[in-house]
Coordinates of C-alpha atoms in Angstrom, one line a residue:
M214 CA 65.8 -13.5 175.3
N215 CA 64.8 -13.0 178.9
N216 CA 66.9 -13.5 181.9
D217 CA 65.1 -13.5 185.2
G218 CA 67.6 -14.3 187.9
D219 CA 68.1 -18.0 188.3
N220 CA 65.1 -18.8 186.2
Y221 CA 66.6 -18.5 182.7
K222 CA 63.9 -18.6 180.0
T223 CA 64.3 -18.4 176.3
S224 CA 61.9 -16.1 174.5
F225 CA 61.5 -15.1 170.9
T226 CA 59.2 -12.6 169.0
V227 CA 58.6 -13.4 165.3
N228 CA 57.1 -10.8 163.1
I229 CA 55.6 -12.0 159.8
S230 CA 54.5 -9.9 156.9
T231 CA 53.5 -11.4 153.6
S232 CA 54.1 -8.1 151.8
S233 CA 57.8 -8.6 152.2
L234 CA 57.8 -12.3 151.2
A235 CA 58.8 -13.3 147.7
N236 CA 56.7 -15.9 145.7
V237 CA 53.7 -15.9 148.1
A238 CA 50.8 -16.9 145.8
K239 CA 48.2 -17.3 148.6
T240 CA 48.3 -15.0 151.6
H241 CA 45.9 -17.4 153.3
D242 CA 48.3 -20.3 153.0
F243 CA 52.0 -19.7 153.1
V244 CA 55.3 -20.9 154.5
I245 CA 58.0 -18.8 156.3
D246 CA 61.5 -20.2 155.8
M247 CA 63.2 -19.5 159.1
D248 CA 66.5 -21.0 157.9
S249 CA 67.0 -22.5 161.4
Q250 CA 67.6 -19.1 163.0
I251 CA 65.8 -20.1 166.2
S252 CA 67.3 -23.0 168.2
F253 CA 65.6 -25.0 171.0
I254 CA 66.8 -27.2 173.7
P255 CA 65.3 -30.6 172.7
T256 CA 64.5 -31.6 176.2
H257 CA 62.7 -28.4 177.1
E258 CA 59.1 -27.5 176.3
Y259 CA 58.0 -24.4 174.5
E260 CA 54.7 -22.6 173.8
V261 CA 53.6 -20.0 171.2
A262 CA 50.9 -17.3 171.1
L263 CA 49.6 -14.8 168.6
I264 CA 50.2 -11.3 170.1
G265 CA 49.2 -9.1 167.2
Y266 CA 47.6 -9.2 163.8
S267 CA 46.6 -7.0 160.8
I268 CA 44.4 -8.7 158.2
W269 CA 42.3 -7.0 155.5
N270 CA 38.7 -8.0 155.2
S271 CA 38.9 -9.0 151.6
I272 CA 36.7 -12.1 151.8
K273 CA 34.3 -12.2 148.9
N274 CA 31.0 -13.8 149.9
I275 CA 29.8 -14.0 146.3
S276 CA 32.1 -15.3 143.6
V277 CA 32.7 -17.8 140.8
E278 CA 34.9 -19.7 143.2
N279 CA 32.1 -19.9 145.7
G280 CA 29.7 -21.1 143.1
N281 CA 27.0 -18.6 144.1
N282 CA 27.1 -15.7 141.7
T283 CA 24.0 -16.2 139.5
L284 CA 20.4 -15.2 139.7
R285 CA 18.2 -17.0 137.1
I286 CA 15.1 -14.9 136.5
N287 CA 12.1 -14.7 134.2
P288 CA 11.2 -11.0 134.0
G289 CA 7.7 -11.6 132.7
T290 CA 8.9 -12.3 129.1
G291 CA 8.4 -16.1 129.2
S292 CA 12.1 -16.7 129.0
F293 CA 14.7 -17.0 131.8
V294 CA 17.9 -15.0 131.8
N295 CA 21.0 -15.4 134.0
I296 CA 22.1 -12.3 135.9
V297 CA 25.7 -12.9 136.8
I298 CA 27.0 -11.0 139.9
E299 CA 30.6 -9.7 139.8
D300 CA 32.8 -11.3 142.4
G301 CA 32.7 -9.2 145.5
I302 CA 31.5 -8.5 149.1
Y303 CA 27.7 -7.8 149.2
G304 CA 25.0 -7.2 151.7
I305 CA 21.3 -7.7 150.8
S306 CA 20.8 -4.1 149.8
E307 CA 23.9 -4.1 147.6
L308 CA 22.7 -7.3 145.9
N309 CA 19.2 -5.7 145.4
A310 CA 20.8 -2.7 143.7
V311 CA 23.0 -4.8 141.4
I312 CA 20.1 -7.0 140.3
K313 CA 17.8 -4.0 139.6
K314 CA 20.5 -2.4 137.5
A315 CA 20.9 -5.6 135.5
L316 CA 17.1 -5.7 135.0
V317 CA 17.1 -2.1 133.6
A318 CA 19.8 -3.2 131.2
L319 CA 17.6 -6.0 130.1
G320 CA 14.7 -3.6 129.5
A321 CA 12.7 -5.1 132.4
D322 CA 10.8 -3.1 135.0
P323 CA 13.1 -3.0 138.1
L324 CA 10.1 -2.1 140.3
K325 CA 8.7 -5.7 139.8
F326 CA 11.6 -7.3 141.7
S327 CA 13.2 -6.7 145.0
I328 CA 15.0 -8.4 147.9
T329 CA 15.1 -6.8 151.3
G330 CA 16.3 -7.9 154.7
N331 CA 13.6 -8.3 157.3
F332 CA 15.1 -7.4 160.6
N333 CA 12.0 -8.5 162.5
T334 CA 12.0 -12.1 161.2
L335 CA 15.8 -12.3 160.4
K336 CA 14.8 -13.5 156.9
V337 CA 14.9 -12.1 153.4
D338 CA 11.7 -10.9 151.7
M339 CA 11.5 -11.3 147.9
F340 CA 9.0 -9.4 145.8
L341 CA 8.0 -10.7 142.4
G342 CA 5.6 -8.6 140.3
T343 CA 2.6 -9.9 138.4
G344 CA 2.8 -10.9 134.8
G345 CA 4.8 -14.1 134.9
W346 CA 7.8 -13.0 136.9
Q347 CA 9.8 -16.0 138.3
V348 CA 13.0 -16.8 140.0
D349 CA 14.7 -20.3 139.5
F350 CA 16.9 -20.8 142.6
S351 CA 17.5 -24.4 141.4
A352 CA 19.8 -23.2 138.6
A353 CA 23.6 -23.7 138.7
N354 CA 25.7 -21.3 140.8
S355 CA 22.5 -19.8 142.4
L356 CA 22.4 -17.2 145.1
Y357 CA 19.7 -19.1 147.0
K358 CA 21.7 -20.2 150.0
I359 CA 23.1 -16.7 150.6
L360 CA 19.6 -15.3 150.6
G361 CA 18.1 -18.2 152.7
F362 CA 15.8 -19.6 150.0
D363 CA 15.3 -23.2 148.9
A364 CA 16.7 -24.4 145.6
I365 CA 13.3 -24.4 143.8
L366 CA 11.3 -22.3 141.3
Y367 CA 9.5 -19.3 142.8
T368 CA 6.6 -17.9 141.0
D369 CA 5.3 -15.5 143.6
S370 CA 6.6 -13.2 146.3
A371 CA 8.0 -15.0 149.4
S372 CA 10.0 -14.8 152.5
S373 CA 13.1 -17.0 152.8
P374 CA 12.2 -20.2 154.6
N375 CA 15.8 -20.5 155.9
K376 CA 18.2 -18.2 157.7
P377 CA 20.1 -16.1 155.2
N378 CA 23.8 -17.0 155.0
I379 CA 25.2 -13.7 153.8
T380 CA 28.6 -14.4 155.2
N381 CA 28.8 -17.7 153.3
D382 CA 29.7 -19.6 156.5
I383 CA 32.7 -17.4 157.3
D384 CA 32.0 -15.6 160.6
S385 CA 35.5 -15.5 161.9
L386 CA 39.0 -16.5 160.9
S387 CA 41.2 -19.2 162.4
I388 CA 45.0 -18.6 162.3
N389 CA 46.5 -22.1 162.1
T390 CA 50.1 -23.0 162.2
S391 CA 52.4 -26.0 162.0
L392 CA 54.0 -24.8 165.3
I393 CA 51.1 -26.2 167.4
D394 CA 51.3 -29.6 169.1
T395 CA 47.9 -30.9 168.1
R396 CA 47.9 -33.4 170.9
Y397 CA 47.0 -30.6 173.3
N398 CA 44.8 -28.4 171.1
F399 CA 41.1 -29.3 170.5
S400 CA 38.1 -27.7 168.8
N401 CA 34.7 -29.5 169.2
A402 CA 36.6 -32.6 170.4
R403 CA 38.8 -32.6 167.3
K404 CA 42.5 -32.0 167.3
N405 CA 43.6 -29.0 165.4
N406 CA 46.4 -26.5 164.9
S407 CA 44.5 -23.3 165.5
L408 CA 46.5 -20.6 167.2
Y409 CA 43.9 -17.9 167.5
V410 CA 40.4 -17.1 166.2
V411 CA 40.1 -13.6 164.8
P412 CA 36.7 -11.9 164.8
I413 CA 35.6 -10.3 161.5
D414 CA 35.1 -6.9 163.1
A415 CA 35.9 -4.6 160.1
P416 CA 33.7 -3.6 157.3
S417 CA 34.2 -4.9 153.8
G418 CA 37.6 -3.7 152.6
G419 CA 38.5 -2.6 156.2
L420 CA 41.5 -3.6 158.3
M421 CA 41.1 -6.1 161.2
S422 CA 44.0 -5.2 163.5
K423 CA 44.7 -5.8 167.2
I424 CA 47.5 -6.0 169.7
I425 CA 46.4 -8.9 172.0
S426 CA 46.8 -7.9 175.6
N427 CA 46.0 -11.4 177.0
P428 CA 47.5 -13.8 174.5
I429 CA 46.6 -17.5 174.7
Y430 CA 49.7 -19.7 174.6
K431 CA 49.6 -23.1 172.9
Q432 CA 52.1 -25.9 173.5
M433 CA 54.5 -26.3 170.6
T434 CA 56.0 -29.2 168.7
H435 CA 59.7 -28.7 167.9
G436 CA 63.0 -30.2 167.1
S437 CA 66.4 -28.7 167.9
D438 CA 65.7 -25.7 165.7
L439 CA 62.9 -23.9 163.8
R440 CA 63.2 -24.5 160.1
Y441 CA 59.9 -23.1 158.9
I442 CA 56.5 -21.8 159.9
D443 CA 53.5 -22.9 158.0
I444 CA 50.5 -20.5 158.2
Q445 CA 47.0 -21.3 157.1
I446 CA 44.0 -19.0 157.5
T447 CA 40.6 -20.7 157.5
S448 CA 37.1 -20.1 158.6
Q449 CA 36.2 -20.6 162.2
D450 CA 36.0 -24.4 161.7
G451 CA 39.8 -24.6 161.2
Q452 CA 39.4 -26.4 157.9
T453 CA 37.7 -24.4 155.2
P454 CA 40.2 -22.2 153.3
V455 CA 39.5 -18.5 153.2
N456 CA 40.7 -16.7 150.1
L457 CA 42.1 -13.3 151.1
H458 CA 42.8 -12.5 147.4
N459 CA 46.4 -11.9 148.1
E460 CA 45.9 -8.9 150.4
S461 CA 48.8 -8.6 152.8
V462 CA 48.8 -10.3 156.2
S463 CA 50.9 -9.3 159.2
L464 CA 51.2 -11.5 162.3
T465 CA 53.3 -11.3 165.4
L466 CA 54.1 -14.5 167.3
H467 CA 55.7 -14.9 170.7
I468 CA 57.6 -18.1 171.4
R469 CA 58.7 -18.8 175.0
E470 CA 60.0 -21.7 177.1
M471 CA 57.5 -23.2 179.5

């Protein structure tokens, strides 16, 4: 609590860590039971801000869950085989290496296939060797969208006609909470409960961590006390769930009287 002369204002700091919570099945969607430990004056207004966070970059861009983990390829044998990519976080070069390794295991020549990022065109170049090599991007669970290709059969080398989507539409994280009064919070003219948008500024497996020096306060909805805090972590649109694969999340909230 703060006491500034005659201007008495109530202020609370709430530290949240999923590593110390029991029975948290999803670290991107969880509820904190506050057990009414914070009381409010019903006639007063309050606001909340995120003032610090630590979140592991454990977002897998290729997975069974995402439905984008398969490359269907004909390595010049006349028959198609499915190369299934293990769930994980991949760049173009990592995908290229994994696919080539799978081709070697199949007894195919890895020099007759490659995918490379073209930093001049911001596209992906796919090389297919002669002798009947084909890639069927129309197959189920295909990698095509990640690489920027169309969902069709390719029988020759090509550059992706579309922009690659290697992040699988997750460019930043929105921290959403039930504390927000959505009447006063908008994104693209749509009401939402986003508290803060976290840039993904750590490498795969790295820690995104920051103490926010200029926090943005959002008006709260509240009763006479705080019973629970519902936290959801989504992509930047505030709607699409982001699976953090149960890696721990630490958040620090500041609640203050307006």
